[in-house]
Amino acid sequence: MQKQISNLDKLTLSNDFLFKHVMLRKRICKHILEELLHTEIADITYLEAEQTIDVYPDSHGIRLDVRIADTANTHYNLEMQVKNPVNRATGKFLLPKRTRYYQAMLDTDMLQKGQDYDELSPTYIIFFCLFDFFEDSQRIYTFKRRCLENMEIELADEAAIMFLNTLGTKGDVSPDIQSLFDYINNNTVTSNFTREVADTIVEIKNDKKVRDAYMTYEMRMKDLRDEAHAEGKAEGLAEGKAEEKTATAKRLLSMGLSVEDIAKATSLSVEQVEAIKAE
């Protein structure tokens, strides 16, 4: 029990769990959106915090940290991204196609609720990144679809993706957004706004319901890590056995044994042995 409480006390705004709970404070979240988009928002509604959308039974579900709609029916998804995820097998970064998938799932979820295509709500997918993914030092990278032949022509699909680079030095942001970036990076209070954020975090950490929720969250994350470790170990063992069978088949082939006999000896199929022979 004490270990879980100690872990919660050490969390900063860059942690997914704490970020979600801070963004659930309407005044803070609404102010951030207004400062980012340079517009006034009458009110916001939380559609579902930490919502998992599984559009189809066999689809890859996505966990949305905070999903919001405003009074103009614009939808927002806010995410905290501490690390730059990469596919170890291919070496490709995952964030760009992850945003593409998020957008597709958000749109499909809205259509399932009975909307026609022209009724799809404007959307903003907003990532707070503690790294500069595009390495251009911009504080904000905003993406909308434009015609490559004439960049003045924008495809008015009303979908935008914003990467907030907390380490950025280029481009203008409001003083409150810059102070928020500084607070995320260094946990330092430099404005009245970040003082409010810091005080809110203290309040959240002292909330018994939040502490209990964090213990549940930690146990769930541990279970997921254990499952991933077990799956990885099983996959490693399976790969090892497959490699061992392949090596045995190659040795037997070099000894002149028939494909059929090697298949029986290694439990490989005839087709697999023939493929190894053809290499």
Coordinates of C-alpha atoms in Angstrom, one line a residue:
M1 CA 0.0 0.0 0.0
Q2 CA 2.7 2.4 1.0
K3 CA 4.7 1.8 -2.2
Q4 CA 1.7 2.6 -4.4
I5 CA 1.1 5.9 -2.5
S6 CA 4.7 6.8 -2.8
N7 CA 4.6 6.2 -6.5
L8 CA 1.6 8.5 -6.9
D9 CA 3.3 11.2 -4.9
K10 CA 6.2 11.2 -7.3
L11 CA 4.1 11.5 -10.5
T12 CA 4.4 14.6 -12.6
L13 CA 2.1 16.1 -15.3
S14 CA 3.9 14.0 -18.0
N15 CA 2.5 10.8 -16.5
D16 CA -0.6 9.6 -18.4
F17 CA -2.6 8.9 -15.2
L18 CA -2.0 12.3 -13.7
F19 CA -2.3 14.1 -17.1
K20 CA -5.8 12.6 -17.5
H21 CA -6.9 13.7 -14.1
V22 CA -5.7 17.3 -14.5
M23 CA -7.4 17.5 -17.9
L24 CA -10.6 16.4 -16.3
R25 CA -10.6 19.8 -14.5
K26 CA -12.8 21.7 -16.9
R27 CA -11.3 25.2 -16.3
I28 CA -7.8 24.0 -16.9
C29 CA -8.6 22.0 -20.0
K30 CA -10.8 24.6 -21.6
H31 CA -8.2 27.3 -21.0
I32 CA -5.5 25.1 -22.7
L33 CA -7.7 24.6 -25.8
E34 CA -8.6 28.3 -26.0
E35 CA -4.9 29.3 -25.8
L36 CA -3.8 26.7 -28.3
L37 CA -6.5 27.5 -30.9
H38 CA -6.8 31.2 -30.2
T39 CA -10.5 31.1 -29.8
E40 CA -13.2 31.4 -27.1
I41 CA -15.0 28.2 -26.1
A42 CA -18.3 28.6 -24.3
D43 CA -18.1 25.2 -22.6
I44 CA -16.7 21.7 -23.0
T45 CA -18.2 18.3 -22.3
Y46 CA -16.2 15.2 -21.4
L47 CA -17.4 12.4 -23.8
E48 CA -15.5 9.7 -21.9
A49 CA -12.1 9.9 -20.2
E50 CA -9.6 7.2 -21.1
Q51 CA -12.1 5.7 -23.5
T52 CA -11.2 2.6 -25.4
I53 CA -12.8 2.4 -28.8
D54 CA -13.1 -1.1 -30.4
V55 CA -15.0 -0.5 -33.6
Y56 CA -14.9 -4.1 -34.7
P57 CA -14.4 -7.2 -32.5
D58 CA -11.0 -8.0 -34.2
S59 CA -9.8 -4.4 -34.6
H60 CA -6.9 -2.9 -32.8
G61 CA -8.5 -0.9 -30.0
I62 CA -7.2 2.5 -29.0
R63 CA -7.1 4.1 -25.6
L64 CA -8.0 7.8 -25.6
D65 CA -6.7 9.7 -22.6
V66 CA -9.2 12.5 -22.7
R67 CA -12.0 13.0 -25.3
I68 CA -13.9 16.3 -25.3
A69 CA -16.6 18.1 -27.3
D70 CA -17.3 21.8 -27.1
T71 CA -20.6 23.7 -27.6
A72 CA -19.8 24.0 -31.4
N73 CA -19.6 20.2 -31.5
T74 CA -15.9 20.2 -32.2
H75 CA -14.3 17.1 -30.8
Y76 CA -10.8 17.0 -29.2
N77 CA -8.6 14.1 -28.1
L78 CA -5.7 15.0 -25.8
E79 CA -2.8 12.7 -25.3
M80 CA 0.5 12.8 -23.4
Q81 CA 3.4 11.2 -25.3
V82 CA 6.6 10.9 -23.2
K83 CA 8.6 8.6 -25.5
N84 CA 8.9 8.4 -29.3
P85 CA 7.6 4.8 -30.0
V86 CA 9.4 2.8 -32.7
N87 CA 8.8 -0.6 -34.3
R88 CA 11.8 -2.6 -33.3
A89 CA 11.4 -4.9 -36.2
T90 CA 11.3 -2.2 -38.9
G91 CA 12.9 0.7 -37.2
K92 CA 10.0 2.9 -38.2
F93 CA 8.5 5.5 -35.9
L94 CA 4.9 4.7 -34.9
L95 CA 3.4 8.1 -34.1
P96 CA 2.4 9.3 -37.6
K97 CA 0.4 6.2 -38.5
R98 CA -0.9 6.1 -35.0
T99 CA -2.5 9.5 -35.5
R100 CA -4.0 8.2 -38.8
Y101 CA -5.6 5.3 -37.0
Y102 CA -6.9 7.5 -34.2
Q103 CA -8.6 9.7 -36.7
A104 CA -10.1 6.8 -38.5
M105 CA -11.5 5.3 -35.3
L106 CA -12.9 8.6 -34.1
D107 CA -14.7 9.2 -37.4
T108 CA -16.0 5.6 -37.5
D109 CA -17.2 5.9 -33.9
M110 CA -19.2 9.0 -34.8
L111 CA -20.7 7.4 -37.9
Q112 CA -21.8 4.4 -35.9
K113 CA -23.9 6.8 -33.8
G114 CA -26.0 7.6 -36.9
Q115 CA -24.2 10.6 -38.4
D116 CA -23.9 11.0 -42.1
Y117 CA -20.5 11.9 -43.7
D118 CA -21.4 15.6 -43.9
E119 CA -22.3 15.6 -40.2
L120 CA -18.9 14.4 -39.0
S121 CA -17.7 16.8 -36.3
P122 CA -14.5 18.8 -36.7
T123 CA -11.7 17.1 -34.8
Y124 CA -8.4 17.9 -33.2
I125 CA -6.0 15.2 -32.1
I126 CA -3.5 16.9 -29.8
F127 CA -0.3 15.2 -28.6
F128 CA 1.8 16.8 -25.9
C129 CA 5.3 15.5 -26.8
L130 CA 8.4 15.6 -24.6
F131 CA 10.5 15.3 -27.7
D132 CA 10.8 17.0 -31.0
F133 CA 9.5 14.4 -33.5
F134 CA 10.1 16.5 -36.6
E135 CA 13.4 18.0 -35.4
D136 CA 12.6 21.5 -36.6
S137 CA 12.3 23.1 -33.1
Q138 CA 8.7 24.3 -33.7
R139 CA 6.7 24.6 -30.5
I140 CA 3.6 23.4 -32.4
Y141 CA 3.3 21.3 -35.6
T142 CA -0.2 21.5 -37.0
F143 CA -1.3 19.2 -39.8
K144 CA -4.2 19.6 -42.2
R145 CA -4.6 18.1 -45.7
R146 CA -3.5 20.4 -48.5
C147 CA -3.0 20.0 -52.3
L148 CA 0.6 19.3 -53.1
E149 CA 0.3 21.1 -56.4
N150 CA -1.1 24.2 -54.8
M151 CA -0.6 24.5 -51.0
E152 CA -3.2 27.3 -50.9
I153 CA -5.9 24.7 -51.5
E154 CA -7.0 23.0 -48.3
L155 CA -9.2 19.9 -48.2
A156 CA -12.0 21.1 -45.9
D157 CA -12.4 17.8 -44.0
E158 CA -12.2 19.7 -40.7
A159 CA -9.7 17.3 -39.2
A160 CA -6.5 18.6 -37.6
I161 CA -3.6 16.9 -35.8
M162 CA -1.3 18.9 -33.5
F163 CA 2.0 17.9 -32.1
L164 CA 3.0 20.1 -29.2
N165 CA 6.7 20.1 -28.8
T166 CA 7.4 21.1 -25.2
L167 CA 11.1 21.6 -26.1
G168 CA 10.4 23.9 -29.0
T169 CA 11.9 27.3 -29.5
K170 CA 10.3 28.4 -32.8
G171 CA 6.9 29.8 -33.4
D172 CA 4.6 31.8 -31.2
V173 CA 2.5 30.4 -28.3
S174 CA 0.7 32.2 -25.6
P175 CA 2.6 32.9 -22.3
D176 CA 0.4 30.4 -20.5
I177 CA 1.1 27.6 -23.0
Q178 CA 4.9 28.3 -22.8
S179 CA 4.7 28.2 -19.0
L180 CA 2.8 24.9 -19.3
F181 CA 5.6 23.5 -21.5
D182 CA 8.1 24.7 -18.9
Y183 CA 6.1 23.0 -16.2
I184 CA 5.9 19.7 -18.1
N185 CA 9.6 19.8 -18.8
N186 CA 11.0 21.0 -15.4
N187 CA 8.1 20.9 -13.0
T188 CA 8.7 24.6 -12.4
V189 CA 5.9 27.1 -11.7
T190 CA 6.4 30.3 -13.8
S191 CA 2.9 31.7 -14.1
N192 CA -0.5 32.0 -12.3
F193 CA -1.8 29.3 -14.7
T194 CA 0.9 26.8 -13.8
R195 CA 0.4 27.7 -10.2
E196 CA -3.2 26.6 -10.6
V197 CA -2.1 23.4 -12.4
A198 CA 0.4 22.6 -9.6
D199 CA -2.2 23.3 -6.9
T200 CA -4.6 21.1 -8.7
I201 CA -2.1 18.2 -8.8
V202 CA -1.6 18.5 -5.1
E203 CA -5.4 18.3 -4.6
I204 CA -5.6 15.3 -7.0
K205 CA -2.9 13.4 -5.2
N206 CA -4.6 14.0 -1.8
D207 CA -7.9 12.6 -3.1
K208 CA -8.6 9.2 -1.7
K209 CA -10.6 8.1 -4.7
V210 CA -7.7 9.0 -7.0
R211 CA -5.2 7.2 -4.8
D212 CA -7.4 4.1 -4.9
A213 CA -7.8 4.4 -8.7
Y214 CA -4.1 4.7 -9.1
M215 CA -3.5 1.5 -7.2
T216 CA -5.9 -0.2 -9.5
Y217 CA -4.2 1.4 -12.5
E218 CA -0.8 0.3 -11.3
M219 CA -2.0 -3.3 -10.9
R220 CA -3.5 -3.2 -14.3
M221 CA -0.3 -1.9 -15.9
K222 CA 1.7 -4.6 -14.1
D223 CA -0.7 -7.3 -15.4
L224 CA -0.3 -6.0 -18.9
R225 CA 3.5 -5.9 -18.5
D226 CA 3.5 -9.4 -17.2
E227 CA 1.3 -10.6 -20.1
A228 CA 3.6 -8.9 -22.6
H229 CA 6.6 -10.5 -21.0
A230 CA 5.0 -13.9 -21.0
E231 CA 4.0 -13.6 -24.6
G232 CA 7.4 -12.4 -25.6
K233 CA 9.0 -15.3 -23.8
A234 CA 6.7 -17.7 -25.5
E235 CA 7.4 -16.2 -28.9
G236 CA 11.1 -16.4 -28.2
L237 CA 10.9 -20.0 -27.3
A238 CA 8.8 -20.8 -30.4
E239 CA 11.3 -18.9 -32.6
G240 CA 14.2 -20.8 -30.9
K241 CA 12.5 -24.1 -31.6
A242 CA 11.8 -23.1 -35.2
E243 CA 15.4 -22.1 -35.7
E244 CA 16.6 -25.4 -34.1
K245 CA 14.4 -27.4 -36.5
T246 CA 15.7 -25.4 -39.5
A247 CA 19.3 -26.0 -38.5
T248 CA 18.6 -29.7 -38.0
A249 CA 16.9 -29.9 -41.4
K250 CA 19.9 -28.3 -43.0
R251 CA 22.3 -30.7 -41.4
L252 CA 20.2 -33.7 -42.5
L253 CA 20.0 -32.3 -46.0
S254 CA 23.8 -32.0 -46.1
M255 CA 23.9 -35.7 -45.1
G256 CA 21.8 -36.7 -48.2
L257 CA 18.6 -37.6 -46.4
S258 CA 15.3 -37.4 -48.3
V259 CA 13.0 -34.5 -47.9
E260 CA 10.3 -36.9 -46.6
D261 CA 12.6 -38.4 -44.0
I262 CA 13.8 -35.0 -42.8
A263 CA 10.2 -33.9 -42.4
K264 CA 9.4 -36.8 -40.2
A265 CA 12.5 -36.3 -38.1
T266 CA 12.0 -32.6 -37.5
S267 CA 8.1 -32.4 -37.5
L268 CA 8.4 -29.9 -40.3
S269 CA 6.1 -30.2 -43.3
V270 CA 7.5 -31.4 -46.6
E271 CA 6.9 -28.0 -48.1
Q272 CA 8.9 -26.4 -45.3
V273 CA 11.8 -28.7 -45.8
E274 CA 11.7 -28.2 -49.6
A275 CA 11.8 -24.4 -49.0
I276 CA 14.9 -24.8 -46.8
K277 CA 16.5 -27.0 -49.4
A278 CA 15.8 -24.3 -52.1
E279 CA 17.6 -21.6 -50.0

